[in-house]
CSV table of C-alpha atoms and ligand atoms in Angstrom, one decimal:
chain,number,residue,atom,x,y,z
A,1,MET,CA,-41.4,21.0,-20.0
A,2,LYS,CA,-38.1,22.7,-19.2
A,3,ILE,CA,-36.3,21.5,-16.1
A,4,LEU,CA,-33.4,23.2,-14.3
A,5,VAL,CA,-31.3,21.0,-12.0
A,6,VAL,CA,-29.1,23.0,-9.5
A,7,GLY,CA,-25.7,21.6,-8.6
A,8,SER,CA,-22.6,19.9,-10.1
A,9,GLY,CA,-22.1,16.5,-8.5
A,10,GLY,CA,-22.9,12.9,-9.2
A,11,ARG,CA,-26.4,13.3,-7.6
A,12,GLU,CA,-27.1,16.1,-10.0
A,13,HIS,CA,-26.0,14.1,-13.0
A,14,ALA,CA,-28.3,11.4,-11.9
A,15,LEU,CA,-31.2,13.8,-11.4
A,16,ALA,CA,-30.7,15.4,-14.8
A,17,TRP,CA,-30.3,12.1,-16.5
A,18,LYS,CA,-33.5,10.8,-14.9
A,19,ALA,CA,-35.4,14.0,-15.6
A,20,SER,CA,-34.4,13.8,-19.3
A,21,LEU,CA,-36.0,10.4,-19.6
A,22,SER,CA,-39.5,11.9,-18.7
A,23,PRO,CA,-41.7,12.0,-21.9
A,24,ALA,CA,-43.0,15.4,-20.8
A,25,VAL,CA,-39.5,17.0,-20.7
A,26,SER,CA,-38.1,18.8,-23.7
A,27,GLU,CA,-34.9,20.3,-22.2
A,28,VAL,CA,-32.9,19.8,-19.0
A,29,PHE,CA,-30.4,22.5,-17.9
A,30,VAL,CA,-27.9,21.9,-15.1
A,31,ALA,CA,-26.2,24.8,-13.3
A,32,PRO,CA,-23.3,24.5,-13.3
A,33,GLY,CA,-23.2,20.8,-14.0
A,34,ASN,CA,-20.1,18.8,-15.0
A,35,ALA,CA,-18.6,17.0,-18.0
A,36,GLY,CA,-21.2,14.2,-17.6
A,37,THR,CA,-24.1,16.5,-17.8
A,38,ALA,CA,-22.6,18.4,-20.7
A,39,LEU,CA,-22.4,15.2,-22.7
A,40,GLU,CA,-25.7,13.7,-21.6
A,41,SER,CA,-28.3,13.7,-24.4
A,42,GLY,CA,-31.1,16.2,-23.9
A,43,VAL,CA,-29.1,17.9,-21.1
A,44,SER,CA,-27.0,21.1,-21.2
A,45,ASN,CA,-25.0,23.0,-18.7
A,46,VAL,CA,-25.5,26.6,-17.7
A,47,PRO,CA,-22.4,28.4,-16.3
A,48,LEU,CA,-24.0,29.5,-13.1
A,49,GLU,CA,-22.9,28.4,-9.6
A,50,ALA,CA,-25.5,26.8,-7.2
A,51,GLY,CA,-24.9,29.8,-4.9
A,52,ASP,CA,-25.7,32.4,-7.6
A,53,PHE,CA,-29.4,32.7,-6.7
A,54,GLY,CA,-29.8,36.0,-8.6
A,55,GLY,CA,-28.3,34.5,-11.8
A,56,LEU,CA,-30.3,31.3,-11.5
A,57,LEU,CA,-33.5,33.2,-11.0
A,58,SER,CA,-32.9,35.4,-14.1
A,59,PHE,CA,-32.1,32.3,-16.1
A,60,ALA,CA,-35.2,30.4,-14.9
A,61,LEU,CA,-37.5,33.4,-15.6
A,62,ASP,CA,-35.8,34.0,-19.0
A,63,LYS,CA,-36.2,30.4,-20.1
A,64,SER,CA,-39.6,29.9,-18.6
A,65,ILE,CA,-38.4,26.9,-16.6
A,66,ASP,CA,-41.3,24.7,-15.4
A,67,LEU,CA,-39.5,23.0,-12.6
A,68,VAL,CA,-36.3,23.5,-10.7
A,69,ILE,CA,-34.8,20.5,-8.8
A,70,VAL,CA,-32.2,21.5,-6.2
A,71,GLY,CA,-29.4,19.1,-5.4
A,72,PRO,CA,-27.1,20.5,-2.8
A,73,GLU,CA,-27.9,21.4,0.8
A,74,ASN,CA,-26.1,24.7,0.8
A,75,ALA,CA,-28.5,26.2,-1.7
A,76,LEU,CA,-31.5,24.8,0.2
A,77,VAL,CA,-30.2,26.1,3.6
A,78,GLY,CA,-29.5,29.4,1.8
A,79,GLY,CA,-33.2,29.8,0.9
A,80,ILE,CA,-33.2,29.1,-2.9
A,81,VAL,CA,-36.7,27.5,-2.7
A,82,ASP,CA,-38.1,30.6,-0.9
A,83,LEU,CA,-36.7,32.9,-3.5
A,84,PHE,CA,-37.9,30.9,-6.5
A,85,GLY,CA,-41.3,30.4,-4.8
A,86,GLU,CA,-41.7,34.2,-4.3
A,87,ASN,CA,-41.0,34.6,-8.0
A,88,GLY,CA,-43.6,32.1,-9.1
A,89,ILE,CA,-41.2,29.3,-10.2
A,90,ARG,CA,-41.9,25.8,-9.1
A,91,CYS,CA,-38.9,24.5,-7.1
A,92,PHE,CA,-38.7,21.1,-5.6
A,93,GLY,CA,-36.9,21.1,-2.2
A,94,PRO,CA,-37.6,22.4,1.3
A,95,THR,CA,-37.7,26.1,2.2
A,96,ARG,CA,-34.9,27.6,4.3
A,97,ALA,CA,-36.9,26.8,7.5
A,98,GLY,CA,-37.3,23.1,6.6
A,99,ALA,CA,-33.7,22.8,5.4
A,100,MET,CA,-32.6,23.7,9.0
A,101,LEU,CA,-33.0,20.0,9.8
A,102,GLU,CA,-29.7,19.6,8.0
A,103,GLY,CA,-28.4,23.2,8.4
A,104,SER,CA,-28.2,22.9,12.2
A,105,LYS,CA,-27.5,19.7,14.1
A,106,GLU,CA,-28.8,21.3,17.3
A,107,PHE,CA,-32.1,22.3,15.6
A,108,SER,CA,-32.4,18.8,14.3
A,109,LYS,CA,-31.7,17.2,17.7
A,110,GLU,CA,-34.3,19.4,19.4
A,111,PHE,CA,-36.8,18.5,16.7
A,112,LEU,CA,-36.1,14.8,17.2
A,113,VAL,CA,-36.5,15.0,20.9
A,114,ARG,CA,-39.6,17.2,20.7
A,115,HIS,CA,-41.4,14.7,18.4
A,116,ASN,CA,-40.2,11.6,20.3
A,117,ILE,CA,-38.2,10.2,17.4
A,118,PRO,CA,-35.5,7.8,18.5
A,119,THR,CA,-32.0,9.3,18.4
A,120,ALA,CA,-28.7,9.3,20.4
A,121,ARG,CA,-28.6,11.3,23.7
A,122,TYR,CA,-26.9,14.6,23.2
A,123,ARG,CA,-26.0,18.0,24.7
A,124,SER,CA,-25.0,21.1,22.7
A,125,PHE,CA,-22.4,23.7,23.8
A,126,THR,CA,-21.0,27.0,22.8
A,127,ASP,CA,-18.8,27.4,25.9
A,128,LEU,CA,-15.5,25.5,26.0
A,129,LEU,CA,-15.3,25.2,29.8
A,130,GLU,CA,-18.8,23.8,30.0
A,131,ALA,CA,-18.1,21.4,27.2
A,132,ARG,CA,-14.9,20.2,28.8
A,133,GLU,CA,-16.6,19.6,32.1
A,134,TYR,CA,-19.3,17.5,30.4
A,135,LEU,CA,-16.7,15.5,28.4
A,136,ARG,CA,-15.0,14.5,31.6
A,137,HIS,CA,-18.1,12.5,32.7
A,138,GLN,CA,-18.8,10.7,29.4
A,139,ASN,CA,-18.2,7.2,28.1
A,140,TYR,CA,-16.0,6.7,25.0
A,141,PRO,CA,-16.1,6.6,22.1
A,142,LEU,CA,-18.2,9.7,21.9
A,143,VAL,CA,-19.3,11.7,18.8
A,144,VAL,CA,-18.6,15.4,18.4
A,145,LYS,CA,-20.5,17.3,15.7
A,146,ALA,CA,-20.1,20.8,14.3
A,147,ASP,CA,-23.6,22.4,14.5
A,148,GLY,CA,-23.5,23.9,10.9
A,149,LEU,CA,-22.8,22.6,7.4
A,150,ALA,CA,-19.4,21.2,7.0
A,151,ALA,CA,-19.6,19.3,3.6
A,152,GLY,CA,-20.2,16.0,5.4
A,153,LYS,CA,-17.0,16.3,7.4
A,154,GLY,CA,-18.1,17.9,10.6
A,155,VAL,CA,-18.6,14.7,12.6
A,156,VAL,CA,-15.7,13.3,14.6
A,157,ILE,CA,-15.8,10.0,16.5
A,158,CYS,CA,-13.5,10.5,19.5
A,159,GLU,CA,-12.0,7.5,21.1
A,160,ASN,CA,-10.9,9.2,24.3
A,161,LEU,CA,-11.2,12.3,26.4
A,162,ASP,CA,-8.0,13.9,25.0
A,163,GLN,CA,-9.2,13.6,21.5
A,164,ALA,CA,-12.7,14.9,22.3
A,165,GLU,CA,-11.2,17.9,24.1
A,166,ASP,CA,-8.9,18.7,21.1
A,167,CYS,CA,-11.8,18.3,18.8
A,168,VAL,CA,-14.3,20.5,20.8
A,169,GLN,CA,-11.6,23.2,21.2
A,170,GLY,CA,-10.8,23.1,17.5
A,171,MET,CA,-14.5,23.5,16.6
A,172,LEU,CA,-15.4,26.1,19.1
A,173,SER,CA,-12.4,28.2,18.3
A,174,GLY,CA,-13.3,28.2,14.6
A,175,LYS,CA,-10.1,26.5,13.6
A,176,LEU,CA,-12.0,23.4,12.4
A,177,PHE,CA,-15.0,24.1,10.1
A,178,SER,CA,-14.9,27.9,10.8
A,179,SER,CA,-18.3,29.3,11.9
A,180,ALA,CA,-20.1,25.9,11.4
A,181,GLY,CA,-18.2,24.8,14.5
A,182,HIS,CA,-19.1,27.7,16.8
A,183,LYS,CA,-21.6,25.5,18.4
A,184,VAL,CA,-21.0,21.7,18.9
A,185,VAL,CA,-23.4,18.8,19.5
A,186,ILE,CA,-21.8,16.1,21.7
A,187,GLU,CA,-23.7,12.8,21.4
A,188,GLU,CA,-23.6,9.2,22.5
A,189,PHE,CA,-21.9,6.8,20.2
A,190,LEU,CA,-24.3,4.3,18.6
A,191,GLU,CA,-23.3,0.9,17.3
A,192,GLY,CA,-25.0,-1.0,14.5
A,193,GLU,CA,-25.5,-0.9,10.8
A,194,GLU,CA,-26.2,2.3,8.9
A,195,ALA,CA,-28.8,2.8,6.2
A,196,SER,CA,-30.2,5.8,4.2
A,197,PHE,CA,-34.0,6.1,4.3
A,198,ILE,CA,-35.1,8.7,1.9
A,199,CYS,CA,-38.6,10.0,1.2
A,200,MET,CA,-40.3,12.5,-1.1
A,201,VAL,CA,-42.5,14.8,1.1
A,202,ASP,CA,-45.4,17.0,-0.1
A,203,GLY,CA,-46.1,18.8,3.2
A,204,GLY,CA,-48.4,16.2,4.6
A,205,ASP,CA,-47.8,12.9,2.8
A,206,PHE,CA,-44.7,11.1,1.7
A,207,LEU,CA,-43.4,8.5,-0.7
A,208,VAL,CA,-40.7,6.1,0.4
A,209,MET,CA,-37.8,5.8,-2.0
A,210,ALA,CA,-35.9,2.5,-2.5
A,211,SER,CA,-33.7,1.9,0.5
A,212,SER,CA,-29.9,2.3,0.1
A,213,GLN,CA,-26.7,2.2,2.0
A,214,ASP,CA,-23.5,4.1,1.4
A,215,HIS,CA,-19.9,3.6,2.4
A,216,LYS,CA,-18.7,6.7,4.1
A,217,ALA,CA,-15.2,5.6,5.1
A,218,ALA,CA,-12.5,6.3,2.6
A,219,TYR,CA,-10.7,2.9,2.6
A,220,ASN,CA,-11.4,-0.8,2.2
A,221,GLY,CA,-13.0,-2.5,5.2
A,222,ASP,CA,-14.8,0.7,6.1
A,223,THR,CA,-11.7,2.2,7.6
A,224,GLY,CA,-10.1,5.6,7.3
A,225,PRO,CA,-11.5,9.1,7.4
A,226,ASN,CA,-15.2,9.9,6.7
A,227,THR,CA,-16.0,11.1,3.2
A,228,GLY,CA,-19.2,12.1,1.4
A,229,GLY,CA,-19.5,8.5,0.3
A,230,MET,CA,-17.2,6.1,-1.6
A,231,GLY,CA,-20.0,4.0,-3.1
A,232,ALA,CA,-23.6,2.9,-2.5
A,233,TYR,CA,-26.1,0.2,-3.2
A,234,SER,CA,-29.8,-0.3,-3.3
A,235,PRO,CA,-31.8,-2.1,-1.8
A,236,ALA,CA,-30.2,-2.1,1.7
A,237,PRO,CA,-30.7,-5.6,3.1
A,238,VAL,CA,-30.8,-4.3,6.6
A,239,VAL,CA,-34.1,-2.4,5.7
A,240,ASP,CA,-36.4,-5.5,5.3
A,241,SER,CA,-40.1,-5.0,5.2
A,242,ASP,CA,-40.5,-5.0,9.0
A,243,MET,CA,-37.8,-2.4,9.4
A,244,ARG,CA,-39.3,-0.3,6.6
A,245,GLU,CA,-42.7,-0.2,8.5
A,246,ARG,CA,-40.9,0.6,11.7
A,247,VAL,CA,-39.0,3.5,10.2
A,248,ILE,CA,-42.2,4.8,8.6
A,249,GLU,CA,-44.2,4.7,11.9
A,250,GLN,CA,-41.5,5.7,14.3
A,251,ILE,CA,-39.5,8.1,12.3
A,252,MET,CA,-40.9,9.4,9.0
A,253,ARG,CA,-44.5,9.9,9.9
A,254,PRO,CA,-43.7,11.7,13.2
A,255,ALA,CA,-41.1,13.8,11.4
A,256,VAL,CA,-43.4,14.9,8.6
A,257,ASN,CA,-46.3,15.5,11.0
A,258,GLY,CA,-43.9,17.2,13.4
A,259,LEU,CA,-42.7,19.6,10.7
A,260,ARG,CA,-46.3,20.5,9.9
A,261,SER,CA,-47.3,21.0,13.6
A,262,ASP,CA,-44.2,23.1,14.1
A,263,GLY,CA,-45.4,25.4,11.2
A,264,ILE,CA,-42.7,24.3,8.7
A,265,PRO,CA,-44.5,22.8,5.7
A,266,TYR,CA,-41.8,20.6,4.1
A,267,THR,CA,-41.7,19.7,0.4
A,268,GLY,CA,-38.7,17.9,-1.0
A,269,PHE,CA,-36.5,14.9,-0.3
A,270,LEU,CA,-36.1,14.1,3.4
A,271,TYR,CA,-33.2,11.8,4.2
A,272,ALA,CA,-32.9,10.1,7.5
A,273,GLY,CA,-29.4,8.6,8.2
A,274,LEU,CA,-30.2,5.6,10.4
A,275,MET,CA,-28.2,3.5,12.7
A,276,ILE,CA,-29.9,0.1,13.1
A,277,SER,CA,-29.1,-2.2,15.9
A,278,ASN,CA,-31.0,-5.3,17.1
A,279,GLY,CA,-34.0,-4.3,15.0
A,280,VAL,CA,-34.1,-0.8,16.5
A,281,PRO,CA,-33.6,2.3,14.2
A,282,ASN,CA,-32.2,5.5,15.5
A,283,VAL,CA,-31.8,8.7,13.6
A,284,LEU,CA,-28.1,9.8,13.2
A,285,GLU,CA,-29.0,12.9,11.1
A,286,PHE,CA,-31.5,14.4,8.8
A,287,ASN,CA,-30.5,15.6,5.3
A,288,CYS,CA,-32.8,17.9,3.4
A,289,ARG,CA,-31.9,16.4,0.0
A,290,LEU,CA,-31.0,13.2,-1.8
A,291,GLY,CA,-27.8,11.6,-0.8
A,292,ASP,CA,-24.8,11.4,-3.0
A,293,PRO,CA,-24.0,8.6,-4.1
A,294,GLU,CA,-27.3,7.2,-2.9
A,295,ALA,CA,-29.1,9.2,-5.6
A,296,GLN,CA,-27.2,7.4,-8.3
A,297,VAL,CA,-28.3,3.9,-7.2
A,298,ILE,CA,-31.9,5.0,-6.2
A,299,LEU,CA,-32.6,6.7,-9.5
A,300,MET,CA,-31.1,3.8,-11.5
A,301,ARG,CA,-33.8,1.6,-9.8
A,302,MET,CA,-36.7,4.1,-10.2
A,303,LYS,CA,-39.1,3.1,-12.9
A,304,SER,CA,-41.5,6.0,-12.2
A,305,ASP,CA,-41.2,9.4,-13.8
A,306,LEU,CA,-39.2,11.6,-11.5
A,307,VAL,CA,-40.6,14.8,-12.9
A,308,GLU,CA,-44.2,13.6,-12.3
A,309,LEU,CA,-43.3,12.8,-8.8
A,310,CYS,CA,-41.8,16.2,-8.1
A,311,LEU,CA,-44.8,18.0,-9.6
A,312,ALA,CA,-47.2,15.8,-7.6
A,313,ALA,CA,-45.3,16.6,-4.4
A,314,LEU,CA,-45.4,20.3,-5.2
A,315,ASP,CA,-49.2,20.0,-5.7
A,316,GLY,CA,-49.6,18.0,-2.4
A,317,ARG,CA,-50.8,14.9,-4.4
A,318,LEU,CA,-48.4,12.3,-3.2
A,319,ALA,CA,-51.1,10.4,-1.2
A,320,GLY,CA,-52.6,9.0,-4.4
A,321,ILE,CA,-49.3,7.9,-6.0
A,322,ARG,CA,-47.4,4.7,-6.1
A,323,THR,CA,-43.8,4.5,-7.2
A,324,GLU,CA,-42.4,1.7,-9.3
A,325,TRP,CA,-39.0,0.3,-8.9
A,326,HIS,CA,-36.8,-2.1,-10.9
A,327,ARG,CA,-36.5,-5.3,-8.9
A,328,GLU,CA,-32.8,-5.5,-9.8
A,329,SER,CA,-30.2,-4.2,-7.4
A,330,ALA,CA,-28.0,-1.2,-8.2
A,331,LEU,CA,-24.5,-0.6,-7.0
A,332,GLY,CA,-22.3,2.4,-7.6
A,333,VAL,CA,-18.5,2.6,-7.1
A,334,VAL,CA,-17.0,6.1,-6.6
A,335,MET,CA,-13.7,6.7,-8.4
A,336,ALA,CA,-11.8,9.4,-6.6
A,337,SER,CA,-8.8,11.6,-7.6
A,338,LYS,CA,-5.4,11.4,-6.1
A,339,GLY,CA,-5.2,12.7,-2.6
A,340,TYR,CA,-8.9,12.4,-1.8
A,341,PRO,CA,-10.2,13.0,0.9
A,342,GLU,CA,-7.4,15.2,2.3
A,343,SER,CA,-6.9,17.0,-1.0
A,344,SER,CA,-7.8,16.4,-4.7
A,345,ARG,CA,-6.1,16.9,-8.0
A,346,SER,CA,-7.6,18.6,-11.0
A,347,GLY,CA,-6.8,18.5,-14.7
A,348,ASP,CA,-6.0,14.8,-15.1
A,349,VAL,CA,-7.4,13.5,-18.4
A,350,ILE,CA,-9.9,10.6,-17.8
A,351,GLU,CA,-9.5,7.7,-20.3
A,352,GLY,CA,-11.9,5.0,-21.2
A,353,LEU,CA,-15.2,6.9,-20.6
A,354,GLU,CA,-16.5,6.0,-24.0
A,355,GLY,CA,-16.7,2.3,-23.0
A,356,PRO,CA,-18.0,0.1,-24.4
A,357,PHE,CA,-20.1,-0.6,-21.3
A,358,GLU,CA,-23.0,-3.0,-20.8
A,359,SER,CA,-26.4,-1.3,-21.3
A,360,ASN,CA,-27.1,-1.7,-17.6
A,361,VAL,CA,-24.0,0.3,-16.6
A,362,LYS,CA,-24.2,4.1,-16.2
A,363,VAL,CA,-21.1,6.3,-15.5
A,364,PHE,CA,-22.3,9.3,-13.4
A,365,HIS,CA,-19.9,12.2,-13.3
A,366,ALA,CA,-19.2,14.3,-10.2
A,367,GLY,CA,-15.9,16.3,-10.1
A,368,THR,CA,-15.2,16.5,-13.8
A,369,GLY,CA,-14.9,19.2,-16.3
A,370,LEU,CA,-14.3,19.5,-20.1
A,371,GLU,CA,-11.0,20.8,-21.4
A,372,ASP,CA,-10.6,20.9,-25.2
A,373,GLY,CA,-13.5,18.5,-25.4
A,374,ARG,CA,-11.9,15.9,-23.1
A,375,ALA,CA,-13.2,15.0,-19.6
A,376,VAL,CA,-10.7,15.9,-16.9
A,377,THR,CA,-10.8,15.6,-13.1
A,378,SER,CA,-11.9,18.7,-11.2
A,379,GLY,CA,-12.7,17.4,-7.7
A,380,GLY,CA,-12.3,14.7,-5.1
A,381,ARG,CA,-15.1,12.3,-6.0
A,382,VAL,CA,-14.8,12.1,-9.8
A,383,LEU,CA,-17.2,9.4,-11.1
A,384,CYS,CA,-19.7,7.0,-9.7
A,385,VAL,CA,-19.8,3.9,-11.9
A,386,THR,CA,-23.2,2.3,-11.4
A,387,ALA,CA,-24.7,-1.0,-12.5
A,388,LEU,CA,-28.2,-2.4,-12.3
A,389,ALA,CA,-28.3,-6.2,-12.2
A,390,ASP,CA,-29.9,-9.2,-10.9
A,391,GLY,CA,-28.8,-9.3,-7.3
A,392,ILE,CA,-26.2,-7.2,-5.5
A,393,GLU,CA,-23.3,-9.5,-6.3
A,394,GLN,CA,-23.8,-9.2,-10.1
A,395,ALA,CA,-24.3,-5.5,-9.8
A,396,GLN,CA,-21.0,-5.3,-8.0
A,397,ARG,CA,-19.2,-7.5,-10.6
A,398,GLN,CA,-20.5,-5.4,-13.5
A,399,ALA,CA,-19.8,-2.0,-11.8
A,400,TYR,CA,-16.2,-3.1,-11.1
A,401,SER,CA,-15.7,-4.5,-14.6
A,402,ALA,CA,-16.6,-1.0,-16.0
A,403,VAL,CA,-14.4,0.7,-13.3
A,404,ARG,CA,-11.4,-1.3,-14.6
A,405,SER,CA,-11.7,0.1,-18.1
A,406,ILE,CA,-11.6,3.8,-16.8
A,407,ARG,CA,-8.3,5.3,-15.6
A,408,TRP,CA,-6.4,8.5,-15.0
A,409,GLU,CA,-3.3,9.5,-13.2
A,410,GLY,CA,-3.7,8.7,-9.5
A,411,GLY,CA,-7.4,7.7,-9.8
A,412,TRP,CA,-8.5,5.1,-7.3
A,413,CYS,CA,-11.5,3.5,-5.7
A,414,ARG,CA,-12.5,1.2,-2.9
A,415,ASP,CA,-12.4,-2.5,-3.9
A,416,ASP,CA,-15.2,-3.7,-1.6
A,417,ILE,CA,-18.3,-1.6,-2.2
A,418,GLY,CA,-21.3,-3.7,-1.2
A,419,HIS,CA,-19.3,-6.2,0.8
A,420,ARG,CA,-21.8,-6.3,3.6
A,421,ALA,CA,-24.8,-6.9,1.3
A,422,VAL,CA,-22.9,-9.5,-0.7
A,423,SER,CA,-21.9,-11.5,2.4
A,424,ARG,CA,-25.5,-11.4,3.6
A,425,ASP,CA,-26.8,-12.6,0.2
A,426,GLY,CA,-24.3,-15.4,0.1
B,1,LIG,P1,-23.8,12.5,10.2
B,1,LIG,O1,-23.2,13.6,9.3
B,1,LIG,O2,-24.4,13.0,11.4
B,1,LIG,O3,-24.6,11.4,9.5
B,1,LIG,O4,-22.5,11.7,10.6
B,1,LIG,C1,-21.6,11.2,9.7
B,1,LIG,C2,-21.3,9.8,10.1
B,1,LIG,O5,-20.7,9.7,11.4
B,1,LIG,C3,-22.5,8.8,10.1
B,1,LIG,O6,-22.8,8.3,8.9
B,1,LIG,C4,-22.0,7.8,11.1
B,1,LIG,O7,-21.1,6.9,10.4
B,1,LIG,C5,-21.2,8.6,12.1
B,1,LIG,N1,-22.0,9.0,13.2
B,1,LIG,C6,-22.7,10.1,13.4
B,1,LIG,N2,-23.4,10.1,14.6
B,1,LIG,C7,-23.0,8.9,15.2
B,1,LIG,C8,-23.4,8.3,16.4
B,1,LIG,N3,-24.1,9.0,17.3
B,1,LIG,N4,-22.9,7.1,16.7
B,1,LIG,C9,-22.1,6.5,15.8
B,1,LIG,N5,-21.7,7.0,14.6
B,1,LIG,C10,-22.2,8.2,14.3
B,2,LIG,N1,-23.8,10.0,1.2
B,2,LIG,C1,-24.2,10.7,2.3
B,2,LIG,C2,-24.7,12.0,2.0
B,2,LIG,O1,-25.1,12.4,0.9
B,2,LIG,O2,-24.9,12.8,2.9
């Protein structure tokens, strides 16, 4: 079988690597990919951007691609699955209608409320004066969200009224996040511990992936600005077996059934970002894809054949399937380029990538490219150095040991990925 993975990040490197391990797969293409996917055995890059639907479709038809796996949300919200489906190519991911769960925060909140799924109280606004009036009567901190896609940066936690007014004004005027901010969702601030709960959905049934947690804040101690994620680990201790059942019954089942009853058959990964407090889970957001860097740790732990699972989901056969997981823990440390998250620097040569690393360590690439055969930085999050080991503490030790042998000018990472899980274990 020939597989095409769409996207260029660490998640897509992990998807391509995992797909290449399937015995049924002869070739994996990644569009556009990164240096990691270019160097991965059995995988090759195709110079087509994830937004170039026409180019991707011609390539897939030309090469007789058997399965497309879509990584990034923009392509899903843009309707890539609809287009490939209309042209007879099997494409794993939700259609445009389903991807609206991530593409519009207001749509997602209305969906949650309609199906009685626990979430923070909210109101949405397009009018500045109405929003201001509302802000005056709220408790702080308060959360302001741009309605549309903003590369994971469209959520601002406002400590007081002044900050909330500035933020809402910036969003509604288009100064922040351009058109994504023309509508805002203002919601109650929830306290607790976050976890990522990700399922594969086949329209009616779903398979629960290994639990995971990421670190969104840029700096040690979970401080500093929000990022796409500076590291992740799996399993997430906060999702014990009781919590898992609770999330299935109170969130995932009603969500999948709700999508069906709303006339939006959903196939693909469905990711609920949870806030858990005193044993109660609330949905902070839905994503219509795997998380990044959650994908890297989840796929390291997956024993089952990813390609088989995607095909089963596309056939509506997930009900009869069990997934198998390594019982070890996985932990991934994101190494970022100078200036991230405010800016990022490209073109720095990355040293030490050839290792040697322990066999349980995998270096997933994200913002990298090849120049004269050498891997160089080409984005903010550059690598996710991931280890699979007995217990979270050992995975942490081994991931950081590999991190220390990789360097480039200005490259940096957080030193405390997994701290919460390690202190729970200990
Ligand atoms: P989202 O993109 O909606 O997941 O938001 C990004 C991050 O903002 C989340 O991972 C949380 O850390 C934080 N966040 C979002 N909504 C809330 C909320 N209602 N209360 C507290 N934190 C939130
Ligand atoms: N790591 C969070 C996300 O992928 O949205």
